[in-house]
CSV table of C-alpha atoms in Angstrom, one decimal:
chain,number,residue,atom,x,y,z
D,736,UNK,CA,-49.7,56.7,-16.1
D,737,UNK,CA,-52.9,55.0,-15.1
D,738,UNK,CA,-56.1,55.8,-13.2
D,739,UNK,CA,-57.0,53.7,-10.2
D,740,UNK,CA,-60.7,53.4,-9.3
D,741,UNK,CA,-61.9,51.6,-6.2
D,742,UNK,CA,-65.2,49.9,-5.8
D,743,UNK,CA,-66.3,47.7,-2.9
D,744,UNK,CA,-64.0,44.7,-3.0
D,745,UNK,CA,-62.8,45.7,-6.5
D,746,UNK,CA,-59.8,47.8,-7.6
D,747,UNK,CA,-59.6,48.8,-11.2
D,748,UNK,CA,-56.4,49.8,-12.9
D,749,UNK,CA,-56.5,51.4,-16.4
D,750,UNK,CA,-53.1,51.6,-18.0
D,751,UNK,CA,-52.7,53.6,-21.1
D,752,UNK,CA,-50.4,53.5,-24.1
D,753,UNK,CA,-47.5,51.0,-24.1
D,754,UNK,CA,-46.8,48.5,-21.3
D,755,UNK,CA,-43.1,47.8,-21.8
D,756,UNK,CA,-39.7,47.7,-20.2
D,757,UNK,CA,-39.7,51.5,-19.7
D,758,UNK,CA,-42.7,51.4,-17.4
D,759,UNK,CA,-43.3,47.8,-16.3
D,760,UNK,CA,-41.9,48.2,-12.8
D,761,UNK,CA,-44.2,51.2,-12.2
D,762,UNK,CA,-47.2,49.3,-13.6
D,763,UNK,CA,-46.4,46.3,-11.4
D,764,UNK,CA,-46.0,48.5,-8.3
D,765,UNK,CA,-49.4,50.2,-9.0
D,766,UNK,CA,-51.1,46.8,-9.4
D,767,UNK,CA,-49.4,45.4,-6.3
D,768,UNK,CA,-50.4,48.4,-4.2
D,769,UNK,CA,-54.0,48.2,-5.4
D,770,UNK,CA,-54.2,44.4,-4.8
D,771,UNK,CA,-52.7,44.7,-1.3
D,772,UNK,CA,-55.3,47.1,0.0
D,773,UNK,CA,-57.5,45.8,2.8
D,774,UNK,CA,-60.9,44.7,1.6
D,775,UNK,CA,-59.9,44.2,-2.0
D,776,UNK,CA,-60.7,40.8,-3.4
D,777,UNK,CA,-60.6,41.5,-7.1
D,778,UNK,CA,-58.1,43.4,-9.2
D,779,UNK,CA,-59.4,44.3,-12.6
D,780,UNK,CA,-56.9,45.5,-15.2
D,781,UNK,CA,-58.8,47.3,-17.9
D,782,UNK,CA,-56.6,47.1,-21.0
D,783,UNK,CA,-58.9,49.2,-23.3
D,784,UNK,CA,-56.4,52.0,-23.7
D,785,UNK,CA,-53.3,49.8,-24.1
D,786,UNK,CA,-51.8,50.1,-27.5
D,787,UNK,CA,-48.8,47.7,-27.1
D,788,UNK,CA,-47.5,45.1,-24.7
D,789,UNK,CA,-44.1,43.6,-24.6
D,790,UNK,CA,-42.6,40.8,-22.5
D,791,UNK,CA,-41.9,43.1,-19.5
D,792,UNK,CA,-45.5,44.2,-19.4
D,793,UNK,CA,-46.6,40.5,-19.6
D,794,UNK,CA,-44.2,39.7,-16.7
D,795,UNK,CA,-45.7,42.5,-14.6
D,796,UNK,CA,-49.1,41.0,-15.2
D,797,UNK,CA,-48.0,37.5,-14.4
D,798,UNK,CA,-46.2,38.6,-11.2
D,799,UNK,CA,-49.4,40.4,-10.0
D,800,UNK,CA,-51.5,37.3,-11.0
D,801,UNK,CA,-49.2,35.1,-8.9
D,802,UNK,CA,-49.4,37.5,-5.9
D,803,UNK,CA,-53.2,37.6,-6.2
D,804,UNK,CA,-53.3,33.8,-6.0
D,805,UNK,CA,-51.0,33.8,-3.0
D,806,UNK,CA,-53.2,36.3,-1.2
D,807,UNK,CA,-56.4,34.4,-2.1
D,808,UNK,CA,-57.5,37.1,-4.4
D,809,UNK,CA,-58.4,37.4,-8.1
D,810,UNK,CA,-56.6,39.3,-10.9
D,811,UNK,CA,-58.7,39.7,-14.1
D,812,UNK,CA,-58.2,41.4,-17.4
D,813,UNK,CA,-61.0,43.2,-19.3
D,814,UNK,CA,-61.5,45.2,-22.5
D,815,UNK,CA,-58.6,43.6,-24.2
D,816,UNK,CA,-58.3,44.9,-27.8
D,817,UNK,CA,-57.8,42.2,-30.5
D,818,UNK,CA,-54.1,43.1,-31.2
D,819,UNK,CA,-53.3,42.7,-27.5
D,820,UNK,CA,-55.5,39.6,-27.1
D,821,UNK,CA,-53.4,37.9,-29.8
D,822,UNK,CA,-50.3,38.2,-27.6
D,823,UNK,CA,-52.2,36.4,-24.8
D,824,UNK,CA,-53.3,33.7,-27.2
D,825,UNK,CA,-49.9,33.2,-28.8
D,826,UNK,CA,-48.2,32.9,-25.4
D,827,UNK,CA,-51.2,30.8,-24.2
D,828,UNK,CA,-51.6,33.2,-21.3
D,829,UNK,CA,-55.2,33.4,-22.2
D,830,UNK,CA,-55.4,30.1,-20.3
D,831,UNK,CA,-53.8,31.7,-17.2
D,832,UNK,CA,-55.7,35.0,-17.0
D,833,UNK,CA,-59.4,35.4,-16.7
D,834,UNK,CA,-60.2,37.8,-19.6
D,835,UNK,CA,-63.6,39.4,-19.5
D,836,UNK,CA,-65.8,41.8,-21.4
D,837,UNK,CA,-66.1,45.2,-19.7
D,838,UNK,CA,-69.4,44.6,-17.9
D,839,UNK,CA,-68.6,41.0,-16.9
D,840,UNK,CA,-65.6,42.2,-14.9
D,841,UNK,CA,-67.9,43.8,-12.4
D,842,UNK,CA,-70.3,40.9,-11.9
D,843,UNK,CA,-72.2,41.4,-8.7
D,844,UNK,CA,-72.4,37.6,-8.1
D,845,UNK,CA,-68.9,37.5,-6.6
D,846,UNK,CA,-69.0,40.6,-4.5
């Protein structure tokens, strides 16, 4: 479903298509596995290829964000398309998640 790339201290997950009730558990499991790896301090979820997002997809992201905070790590979103970004704004989750442009997600200042 998604490609996982690993950089020093950064794990990147790139889901594709729809993030919904049909695949939210698998998506959350993939994010949790990436976040739990030794040496990973930042999980970046690249949403460029995501076409739709429902409440189950949002809950998977929120659960992973909460886990990241518990582990003292960071969960960031990048490349969020305008239709998906509206969902974050309407739910005010844009205040919870750090949403970055593609290049900003890989800032060397925090590595």
